[in-house]
XYZ file of C-alpha atoms in Angstrom:
653
model
C -95.685 -31.072 -2.135
C -99.266 -31.053 -3.465
C -102.640 -31.155 -1.738
C -101.120 -32.010 1.630
C -99.040 -34.852 0.152
C -95.358 -35.133 0.889
C -93.177 -37.952 -0.341
C -90.005 -39.040 -2.069
C -89.461 -40.151 -5.656
C -86.623 -42.712 -5.376
C -85.518 -42.121 -8.985
C -85.109 -38.424 -8.426
C -83.422 -39.126 -5.117
C -80.909 -41.345 -6.916
C -80.319 -38.560 -9.425
C -79.773 -36.128 -6.573
C -77.290 -38.552 -4.980
C -75.393 -38.894 -8.263
C -75.303 -35.122 -8.687
C -74.063 -34.740 -5.129
C -71.315 -37.311 -5.741
C -70.224 -35.518 -8.911
C -70.284 -32.193 -7.132
C -68.275 -33.596 -4.224
C -65.619 -34.933 -6.575
C -65.403 -31.599 -8.365
C -65.248 -29.758 -5.082
C -62.381 -31.995 -3.909
C -60.477 -31.347 -7.120
C -61.104 -27.618 -6.751
C -59.874 -27.624 -3.171
C -56.726 -29.494 -4.080
C -56.064 -27.219 -7.070
C -56.703 -24.068 -5.023
C -54.431 -25.302 -2.228
C -51.621 -26.114 -4.675
C -51.727 -22.656 -6.255
C -51.681 -20.900 -2.905
C -48.813 -23.149 -1.831
C -46.668 -21.899 -4.717
C -46.786 -18.430 -3.237
C -46.219 -19.608 0.323
C -49.756 -18.699 1.369
C -51.065 -20.899 4.162
C -54.887 -20.803 4.534
C -57.563 -23.163 5.803
C -59.895 -22.413 2.894
C -58.718 -25.273 0.642
C -58.923 -27.739 3.521
C -62.462 -26.526 4.354
C -63.498 -27.027 0.738
C -62.151 -30.587 0.803
C -63.933 -31.235 4.154
C -67.241 -30.110 2.672
C -66.665 -32.408 -0.306
C -65.992 -35.342 2.037
C -69.246 -34.597 3.898
C -71.078 -34.618 0.578
C -69.715 -38.060 -0.245
C -70.963 -39.459 3.106
C -74.441 -38.034 2.402
C -74.484 -39.776 -0.956
C -74.672 -43.191 0.724
C -77.499 -41.969 2.974
C -79.489 -40.688 0.003
C -78.968 -43.913 -1.921
C -79.957 -45.923 1.167
C -83.148 -43.876 1.477
C -83.931 -44.347 -2.182
C -83.520 -48.094 -1.787
C -85.736 -48.062 1.318
C -88.481 -46.208 -0.553
C -88.235 -48.680 -3.439
C -88.697 -51.593 -1.041
C -91.735 -49.963 0.566
C -93.200 -49.286 -2.873
C -93.022 -52.931 -3.894
C -96.199 -54.885 -4.393
C -98.639 -52.003 -4.442
C -100.027 -49.137 -6.464
C -97.347 -46.470 -6.290
C -99.911 -43.726 -6.413
C -100.428 -42.800 -2.794
C -104.025 -42.887 -1.474
C -105.272 -39.398 -0.809
C -102.888 -37.595 -3.138
C -99.440 -37.743 -4.683
C -98.155 -38.947 -8.014
C -97.050 -42.209 -9.591
C -93.740 -43.317 -8.102
C -94.122 -41.360 -4.860
C -94.748 -42.896 -1.442
C -96.406 -40.923 1.320
C -93.948 -40.290 4.124
C -94.647 -40.495 7.852
C -94.259 -37.410 10.024
C -90.473 -37.818 9.958
C -88.389 -39.848 7.510
C -86.375 -41.040 10.505
C -89.403 -43.141 11.528
C -89.038 -45.175 8.326
C -85.350 -45.593 9.032
C -86.088 -46.737 12.599
C -88.592 -49.231 11.179
C -85.901 -50.534 8.829
C -83.373 -50.809 11.670
C -85.813 -52.778 13.835
C -86.773 -55.040 10.937
C -83.094 -55.879 10.546
C -82.633 -56.410 14.295
C -85.433 -58.963 14.428
C -85.031 -60.330 10.938
C -81.274 -60.749 10.741
C -80.013 -60.456 14.299
C -82.050 -61.421 17.340
C -83.336 -64.785 16.205
C -79.988 -65.881 14.777
C -78.450 -65.556 18.236
C -77.721 -69.002 19.676
C -77.929 -68.151 23.378
C -81.620 -68.207 24.451
C -81.106 -65.935 27.438
C -79.345 -63.341 25.303
C -82.042 -63.739 22.677
C -84.746 -62.988 25.236
C -82.882 -59.889 26.403
C -82.417 -58.599 22.849
C -86.116 -59.162 22.056
C -87.148 -57.227 25.140
C -84.573 -54.445 24.738
C -86.079 -53.362 21.414
C -89.750 -54.205 22.079
C -90.523 -50.731 23.414
C -89.225 -49.224 20.171
C -91.542 -51.514 18.216
C -94.484 -50.402 20.377
C -93.583 -46.744 19.775
C -93.953 -47.291 16.023
C -97.703 -47.422 16.686
C -97.567 -43.634 17.122
C -96.780 -43.438 13.391
C -98.920 -46.071 11.631
C -97.027 -45.633 8.352
C -93.765 -46.471 10.096
C -95.411 -49.471 11.789
C -96.546 -50.648 8.353
C -93.006 -50.167 7.043
C -91.610 -52.316 9.876
C -93.882 -55.233 9.060
C -93.339 -54.794 5.311
C -89.567 -54.984 5.795
C -89.598 -57.770 8.400
C -88.715 -61.221 7.132
C -91.995 -63.102 6.405
C -90.507 -66.185 8.029
C -89.914 -64.274 11.267
C -93.223 -62.401 11.079
C -95.276 -65.588 10.800
C -93.426 -67.228 13.685
C -93.042 -64.290 16.096
C -95.109 -65.709 18.995
C -93.294 -69.033 18.757
C -89.863 -67.413 18.409
C -90.365 -65.114 21.400
C -91.776 -67.860 23.634
C -89.006 -70.293 22.695
C -86.415 -67.971 24.259
C -87.975 -68.673 27.642
C -88.379 -64.932 28.153
C -90.143 -63.876 31.340
C -91.446 -60.820 29.475
C -92.834 -62.752 26.497
C -96.416 -61.585 27.037
C -95.366 -57.944 27.290
C -93.080 -58.234 24.255
C -95.727 -59.869 22.055
C -98.130 -57.096 23.064
C -95.661 -54.560 21.640
C -95.620 -56.327 18.262
C -99.434 -56.610 18.297
C -99.800 -52.912 19.084
C -97.618 -51.949 16.117
C -99.449 -54.375 13.826
C -102.826 -52.986 14.853
C -101.680 -49.426 14.121
C -100.413 -50.498 10.696
C -103.688 -52.253 9.878
C -105.688 -49.184 10.897
C -103.492 -46.755 8.922
C -105.676 -44.680 6.542
C -102.977 -44.629 3.809
C -101.081 -47.859 3.358
C -97.421 -48.335 2.617
C -97.739 -50.273 -0.674
C -95.417 -53.089 0.434
C -97.586 -53.633 3.542
C -100.444 -54.767 1.301
C -98.856 -58.227 1.078
C -98.566 -58.452 4.865
C -102.215 -57.512 5.204
C -103.179 -60.071 2.578
C -101.087 -62.840 4.163
C -102.861 -62.411 7.492
C -106.172 -63.347 5.882
C -104.932 -66.309 3.830
C -104.746 -69.969 4.891
C -101.638 -70.481 7.003
C -100.834 -74.018 5.878
C -100.791 -75.543 9.355
C -102.553 -75.204 12.676
C -99.299 -74.086 14.317
C -98.821 -71.264 11.789
C -102.478 -70.267 12.124
C -102.079 -70.119 15.915
C -99.099 -67.765 15.544
C -100.985 -65.382 13.267
C -104.045 -65.350 15.505
C -101.916 -64.808 18.616
C -100.326 -61.758 16.975
C -103.763 -60.444 15.968
C -105.417 -61.142 19.327
C -103.981 -57.996 20.929
C -103.844 -55.845 17.799
C -107.309 -54.254 17.923
C -107.382 -54.718 14.166
C -110.184 -53.302 11.975
C -113.405 -55.309 11.935
C -112.991 -56.635 8.408
C -109.475 -57.922 9.143
C -110.575 -59.593 12.382
C -113.456 -61.322 10.665
C -111.497 -62.408 7.591
C -108.486 -63.639 9.584
C -110.505 -65.556 12.176
C -112.576 -67.215 9.486
C -109.744 -68.034 7.092
C -107.309 -69.253 9.728
C -109.723 -71.487 11.667
C -113.439 -70.760 11.937
C -114.471 -71.584 8.367
C -112.728 -74.953 8.568
C -114.212 -75.542 12.007
C -117.726 -74.864 10.725
C -117.225 -77.354 7.891
C -115.565 -80.047 9.969
C -115.861 -79.342 13.703
C -115.041 -82.811 15.058
C -111.248 -82.795 15.006
C -108.370 -81.864 17.281
C -108.029 -78.069 17.243
C -105.163 -77.773 19.692
C -102.008 -75.862 18.703
C -99.401 -73.650 20.337
C -99.546 -75.425 23.694
C -96.150 -74.128 24.855
C -96.797 -70.635 23.601
C -100.272 -70.493 25.151
C -98.756 -70.763 28.634
C -96.295 -67.949 27.913
C -99.010 -65.591 26.685
C -102.070 -66.677 28.650
C -103.855 -67.440 25.375
C -105.916 -70.567 24.669
C -104.169 -73.447 22.956
C -107.449 -74.368 21.281
C -107.362 -72.733 17.851
C -111.139 -72.256 17.760
C -111.037 -70.397 21.079
C -108.196 -68.212 19.809
C -110.171 -67.374 16.670
C -113.027 -66.238 18.897
C -110.542 -64.218 20.984
C -109.600 -62.267 17.861
C -113.285 -61.434 17.289
C -114.128 -60.627 20.925
C -114.595 -56.951 21.654
C -115.702 -56.040 18.119
C -119.403 -56.520 17.526
C -119.256 -55.778 13.806
C -116.488 -58.360 13.346
C -118.422 -61.003 15.293
C -121.635 -60.473 13.341
C -119.809 -60.414 10.007
C -117.910 -63.612 10.814
C -121.015 -65.513 11.921
C -122.934 -64.415 8.835
C -120.208 -65.836 6.565
C -118.861 -68.834 8.505
C -117.972 -71.716 6.208
C -118.809 -69.816 3.046
C -121.623 -70.569 0.642
C -121.249 -74.339 0.930
C -122.349 -74.289 4.600
C -126.140 -74.107 4.826
C -126.461 -73.860 8.623
C -128.450 -71.046 10.206
C -126.655 -68.644 12.511
C -128.278 -70.312 15.520
C -127.003 -73.701 14.348
C -123.501 -72.270 13.874
C -123.559 -70.928 17.422
C -124.526 -74.358 18.738
C -121.467 -75.846 17.012
C -119.205 -73.770 19.249
C -121.054 -74.755 22.409
C -120.938 -78.418 21.359
C -117.207 -78.042 20.758
C -116.728 -76.475 24.185
C -118.383 -79.495 25.789
C -116.124 -81.906 23.883
C -112.872 -79.958 24.108
C -110.204 -80.545 26.715
C -110.062 -76.749 26.804
C -113.801 -76.360 27.466
C -113.315 -73.401 29.807
C -111.248 -71.432 27.274
C -113.612 -72.149 24.375
C -116.766 -71.299 26.306
C -115.259 -68.157 27.819
C -114.085 -66.878 24.420
C -117.459 -67.746 22.893
C -119.280 -65.875 25.655
C -117.189 -62.732 25.261
C -117.559 -62.834 21.482
C -121.328 -63.075 21.966
C -121.273 -60.101 24.342
C -119.635 -58.088 21.586
C -121.966 -59.315 18.848
C -125.049 -58.438 20.899
C -123.594 -54.991 21.757
C -124.547 -55.698 25.365
C -121.863 -53.325 26.610
C -122.292 -50.558 24.034
C -126.040 -50.125 23.456
C -128.745 -49.169 25.918
C -131.491 -51.597 27.027
C -134.631 -51.013 25.019
C -132.678 -49.170 22.309
C -130.789 -51.917 20.523
C -129.906 -51.701 16.842
C -131.679 -54.112 14.466
C -128.378 -55.853 13.602
C -127.431 -56.500 17.229
C -130.989 -57.505 18.129
C -131.277 -60.073 15.338
C -127.945 -61.559 16.401
C -129.096 -61.715 20.026
C -132.348 -63.447 19.149
C -130.358 -66.213 17.451
C -128.007 -66.460 20.430
C -130.863 -66.700 22.937
C -132.308 -69.620 20.995
C -128.898 -71.296 20.697
C -127.807 -70.848 24.322
C -131.316 -71.461 25.646
C -131.372 -74.884 24.020
C -128.553 -75.830 26.438
C -130.224 -74.184 29.433
C -128.495 -75.080 32.690
C -126.101 -77.331 30.742
C -124.441 -74.359 29.072
C -120.660 -74.593 29.665
C -119.906 -72.835 32.926
C -117.426 -70.224 31.720
C -119.969 -68.815 29.251
C -122.646 -68.252 31.897
C -121.431 -64.867 33.114
C -121.582 -63.500 29.561
C -125.170 -64.704 29.217
C -126.033 -62.740 32.356
C -124.450 -59.595 30.922
C -126.448 -60.033 27.717
C -129.640 -60.701 29.688
C -129.229 -57.468 31.671
C -128.854 -55.521 28.428
C -131.882 -57.223 26.850
C -134.118 -56.941 29.895
C -136.999 -55.468 27.832
C -137.035 -58.536 25.588
C -136.771 -61.112 28.382
C -139.366 -59.571 30.688
C -141.885 -59.098 27.887
C -141.048 -62.624 26.706
C -142.790 -63.983 29.814
C -146.134 -62.336 29.030
C -149.171 -64.603 28.991
C -151.807 -61.930 28.447
C -151.339 -61.746 24.660
C -150.284 -64.231 21.969
C -149.349 -66.849 24.543
C -148.685 -69.496 21.874
C -146.298 -67.233 19.966
C -142.961 -68.226 18.468
C -139.902 -66.041 18.980
C -139.252 -63.566 16.186
C -138.300 -60.052 15.181
C -141.860 -58.944 14.378
C -144.608 -58.349 16.974
C -146.958 -61.353 17.296
C -150.523 -60.962 16.091
C -152.733 -59.205 18.667
C -149.672 -58.155 20.692
C -150.414 -55.168 22.936
C -147.396 -52.902 23.455
C -146.876 -51.395 26.902
C -145.511 -47.889 27.528
C -141.802 -47.849 28.337
C -141.351 -51.457 27.201
C -139.549 -51.412 23.863
C -138.321 -54.886 22.896
C -136.345 -55.134 19.670
C -137.633 -58.703 19.237
C -140.318 -60.900 20.780
C -139.550 -64.070 22.717
C -141.795 -67.002 23.467
C -142.115 -67.977 27.158
C -140.238 -71.201 26.379
C -137.229 -69.420 24.858
C -137.300 -66.901 27.694
C -137.209 -69.649 30.297
C -134.477 -71.557 28.469
C -132.182 -68.532 28.363
C -132.800 -67.641 32.012
C -131.627 -71.127 32.943
C -128.207 -70.460 31.367
C -127.183 -68.237 34.287
C -129.555 -69.018 37.174
C -127.579 -69.773 40.307
C -124.502 -67.791 39.202
C -124.508 -65.401 42.151
C -122.822 -62.310 40.720
C -124.339 -62.775 37.285
C -127.869 -63.414 38.551
C -127.594 -60.446 40.919
C -126.601 -58.179 38.034
C -129.609 -59.303 36.034
C -131.959 -58.916 39.007
C -130.698 -55.354 39.457
C -131.468 -54.620 35.807
C -134.983 -56.052 36.205
C -135.467 -54.076 39.421
C -134.620 -50.765 37.747
C -136.713 -51.655 34.717
C -139.725 -52.546 36.843
C -139.428 -49.412 38.973
C -139.102 -47.051 36.003
C -141.791 -48.807 33.938
C -144.406 -48.753 36.706
C -143.753 -45.130 37.626
C -144.095 -44.149 33.963
C -147.297 -46.192 33.707
C -148.688 -44.473 36.822
C -147.935 -41.089 35.278
C -149.733 -41.997 32.038
C -152.739 -43.498 33.850
C -153.070 -40.299 35.827
C -153.399 -38.271 32.633
C -155.867 -40.459 30.794
C -158.302 -43.294 31.361
C -156.029 -46.317 30.989
C -154.645 -49.190 33.015
C -151.038 -49.334 31.896
C -150.041 -49.747 35.532
C -152.133 -52.889 35.915
C -151.037 -54.327 32.570
C -147.376 -53.704 33.372
C -147.822 -55.227 36.835
C -149.252 -58.329 35.220
C -146.272 -58.546 32.857
C -143.829 -58.423 35.763
C -145.927 -60.967 37.623
C -145.720 -63.334 34.676
C -141.988 -62.796 34.493
C -141.564 -63.367 38.220
C -143.391 -66.688 37.930
C -141.358 -67.771 34.946
C -138.053 -66.695 36.526
C -138.870 -68.587 39.729
C -139.819 -71.704 37.784
C -136.484 -71.502 35.923
C -134.684 -71.242 39.262
C -136.550 -74.242 40.649
C -135.767 -76.299 37.534
C -132.048 -75.518 37.833
C -131.458 -75.296 41.583
C -134.272 -77.332 43.041
C -137.067 -75.969 45.203
C -135.073 -75.648 48.412
C -132.136 -73.698 46.963
C -134.341 -71.528 44.762
C -136.399 -70.433 47.762
C -133.239 -69.959 49.830
C -131.754 -67.681 47.172
C -134.907 -65.629 47.076
C -135.036 -65.373 50.874
C -131.417 -64.217 50.900
C -132.100 -61.508 48.312
C -135.249 -60.391 50.079
C -133.426 -60.099 53.407
C -130.521 -58.212 51.815
C -132.615 -55.773 49.794
C -135.506 -54.947 52.149
C -133.610 -53.655 55.158
C -134.304 -49.970 54.602
C -130.989 -48.558 53.450
C -131.121 -44.815 54.155
C -128.616 -42.018 53.650
C -129.164 -39.097 56.050
C -132.765 -40.160 56.420
C -133.373 -40.330 52.667
C -133.960 -43.680 50.896
C -131.344 -44.599 48.286
C -133.134 -44.643 44.919
C -131.440 -47.757 43.617
C -132.125 -49.600 46.855
C -135.817 -48.709 46.662
C -135.964 -50.343 43.227
C -134.046 -53.424 44.427
C -136.315 -53.798 47.458
C -139.417 -53.514 45.292
C -138.298 -56.296 42.975
C -137.256 -58.581 45.851
C -140.656 -58.053 47.447
C -142.340 -58.658 44.123
C -140.513 -61.967 43.637
C -141.300 -63.022 47.190
C -144.988 -62.352 46.620
C -144.861 -64.487 43.466
C -143.405 -67.340 45.535
C -146.099 -66.983 48.161
C -148.750 -67.092 45.441
C -147.171 -70.150 43.830
C -147.551 -72.594 46.703
C -148.016 -72.776 50.467
C -144.993 -75.031 51.022
C -142.664 -72.628 49.253
C -144.230 -69.639 50.995
C -143.793 -71.203 54.443
C -140.182 -72.100 53.681
C -139.503 -68.577 52.480
C -141.076 -66.955 55.545
C -139.197 -69.274 57.900
C -135.832 -68.425 56.333
C -136.541 -64.688 56.384
C -137.634 -64.851 60.007
C -134.500 -66.797 60.933
C -132.320 -64.121 59.339
C -134.198 -61.020 60.552
C -135.974 -62.253 63.702
C -139.246 -61.026 62.264
C -141.944 -62.220 59.901
C -142.824 -60.220 56.835
C -146.415 -59.607 55.769
C -145.858 -59.777 52.025
C -149.396 -58.758 51.076
C -149.247 -55.579 53.168
C -145.779 -54.719 51.937
C -146.789 -55.232 48.326
C -149.893 -53.051 48.574
C -147.835 -50.301 50.179
C -145.230 -50.673 47.422
C -147.982 -50.225 44.823
C -149.072 -47.054 46.616
C -145.494 -45.765 46.700
C -145.004 -46.367 42.970
C -148.318 -44.778 42.001
C -147.693 -41.737 44.172
C -144.121 -41.420 42.825
C -145.567 -41.416 39.311
C -147.966 -38.615 40.173
C -151.155 -40.650 40.080
C -153.928 -38.256 41.234
C -155.002 -38.420 44.867
C -155.443 -36.127 47.824
C -152.303 -35.137 49.697
C -151.130 -38.008 51.888
C -151.170 -37.553 55.675
C -147.998 -35.883 56.938
C -147.189 -39.006 58.978
C -146.568 -40.809 55.683
C -144.399 -38.129 54.065
C -140.615 -37.858 54.327
C -140.003 -34.226 55.370
C -136.604 -34.156 53.641
C -137.891 -35.171 50.203
C -141.618 -34.462 50.279
C -142.135 -37.986 48.928
C -144.158 -40.809 50.387
C -142.092 -42.790 52.863
C -141.058 -46.298 51.895
C -142.349 -49.289 53.798
C -138.928 -49.778 55.339
C -138.898 -46.200 56.571
C -142.139 -46.907 58.395
C -140.615 -50.060 59.881
C -137.547 -48.122 61.055
C -139.727 -45.439 62.641
C -141.931 -48.031 64.326
C -138.913 -49.712 65.887
C -137.656 -46.361 67.188
C -141.075 -45.599 68.681
C -141.469 -48.974 70.372
C -141.770 -48.929 74.159
C -142.169 -51.486 76.893
C -145.918 -51.147 76.581
C -146.049 -50.893 72.813
C -144.344 -53.321 70.451
C -142.962 -52.029 67.168
C -145.348 -54.255 65.237
C -148.242 -52.372 66.857
C -146.650 -49.021 66.005
C -146.218 -50.146 62.400
C -149.824 -51.270 62.176
C -150.987 -47.849 63.340
C -148.985 -46.230 60.549
C -150.367 -48.667 58.000
C -153.870 -47.904 59.247
C -153.248 -44.245 58.403
C -152.156 -45.385 54.944
C -155.251 -47.571 54.512
C -157.587 -44.777 55.570
C -155.956 -42.410 53.084
C -156.144 -44.844 50.145
C -159.732 -45.818 51.064
C -160.696 -42.158 50.751
C -159.227 -42.044 47.225
C -161.375 -44.511 45.364
C -159.492 -44.507 42.018
C -156.127 -44.881 43.730
C -157.442 -47.601 46.026
C -158.896 -49.591 43.151
C -155.672 -49.236 41.163
C -153.665 -50.548 44.132
C -155.939 -53.531 44.671
C -156.087 -54.597 41.042
C -152.351 -54.135 40.507
C -151.451 -56.117 43.611
C -153.668 -58.981 42.471
C -152.119 -58.876 38.983
C -148.694 -59.784 40.290
C -148.916 -63.346 38.986
C -151.379 -64.428 36.339
C -153.361 -67.647 36.590
C -151.650 -68.956 33.479
C -148.229 -68.391 34.962
C -149.233 -70.170 38.163
C -150.598 -73.106 36.172
C -147.334 -73.238 34.252
C -145.512 -73.537 37.565
C -147.803 -76.276 38.827
C -147.727 -78.413 35.712
C -143.983 -78.012 35.184
C -144.413 -77.170 31.497
């Protein structure tokens, strides 16, 4: 024992076994001699028999010690015998208990020499399942898990998914997961069993056939292996060859894929191995095909989307590609507006690749694009700006003359064309588009309130500039929707969202914060539509009126929304009239609160619309008496869609 290291030297263990055997033989001879002498004098005692019993026990332990020495020798094969982190030459670091190594050896024999030699498939399936839980438990001791795979027959190891599925087992998926769990633990072990080094190396070497590659990838798919192993295995087993020669049949493991719910397309399975690990995805795509492949990362990404379109397994390929891209962009792990340079650069390439397909992006990848869009809302919204560098190309560096806006922190800068192209990849996907709209709604709400706060402290117009940016984005987003869905469906979708989000959701008389943001964005989009064309505006109003039995004065609502945002941000003004203040929160009431009150106050002689107008008149009188606030409201409301954005809509560019 030294420096926290504990292990066994097999040579010394053999010497100890030999010494024990010699001692046992001597002890037996002593017992027999002692018993004979006592017998001469007629003395009957159990002492000689006890001595012989102890000697017999010693002989049984000899075989155990020699078996352990042989086990340690096997685990030492093929590696540096000096244990990482301490120890001496010839010693192997032990797991918590030596019994774990012995269990690993037993299981390796069960699966290597027993289960798969059984002729009866039903019995085979039962034997596989009966011991699968023990294999999974090895993951609690990564060294023991490594020992299991080091001792398992390579022929069995490389064919496990096929062997398990061929039994017809109803628990095949669960059983394979047990083997994957143990493999993942072994691959993540900080100190390797030397003999496991070959297993690790084999996983990242060419398999020799597509069927063998499918088996290795299927075992790795649920292993949660380290990033470098995922990347190396996926590339070596399929993705490098795919990048060099994509137009070929990549199907393998068709029978097994049904048993495990894994794709039969080898390219899709390679992406499955990468999915969930952003570092692995980015590393793989930076090295795909090796030095002889001169494609850019964007061009490599397009290869996978082209393959999805051609493949009989399009849905599997596109879905796996989408989830791999989610990981590579860190859409689920990093905060919007705070993305790392590595993830951002990867995302910029993806946006250009996926955006080139637009609405033609394979369907099962669309939901992932929406997830990525919601995470990169700063980049997409600012990508629609027409106020600065309108002829810009997409890139990591700010365009010349770019004017940053407070609270808007893109990690890269998109052109309007690339922004529009990427939006088209998920427009019309209800759940996905709704998720993105919610992200934009929160972003708009928070950005404008922050801008109002800053404008109140100094002479600036961040509120107006930010309003213009969102107006540009609203125009661009609506144009993308029209291009994909057609005018009628695009307007219908917007009318549906407006109706759903502007119905004054209150909790105990207090507006729900998230709903206020959602309502503001829906109103904002509706105003953009009304500014874009009379036909669209009339269609929108008609559909809203059909759903709610009332028309909506978008201009009045928008101006009031501007007031609400500015007041929420603390923009300086006199105290608002008490009729406009929510007594529970002390905040300015929302437009929908005023509508709800007006409807409650309506009488036979006074329609609710009249009651609402009286309340809005109080609002107008208050803002008119605050010149700076009033001017800010007017200018911001007019900035909702820029002339350039409207022209873009009209010309269809």
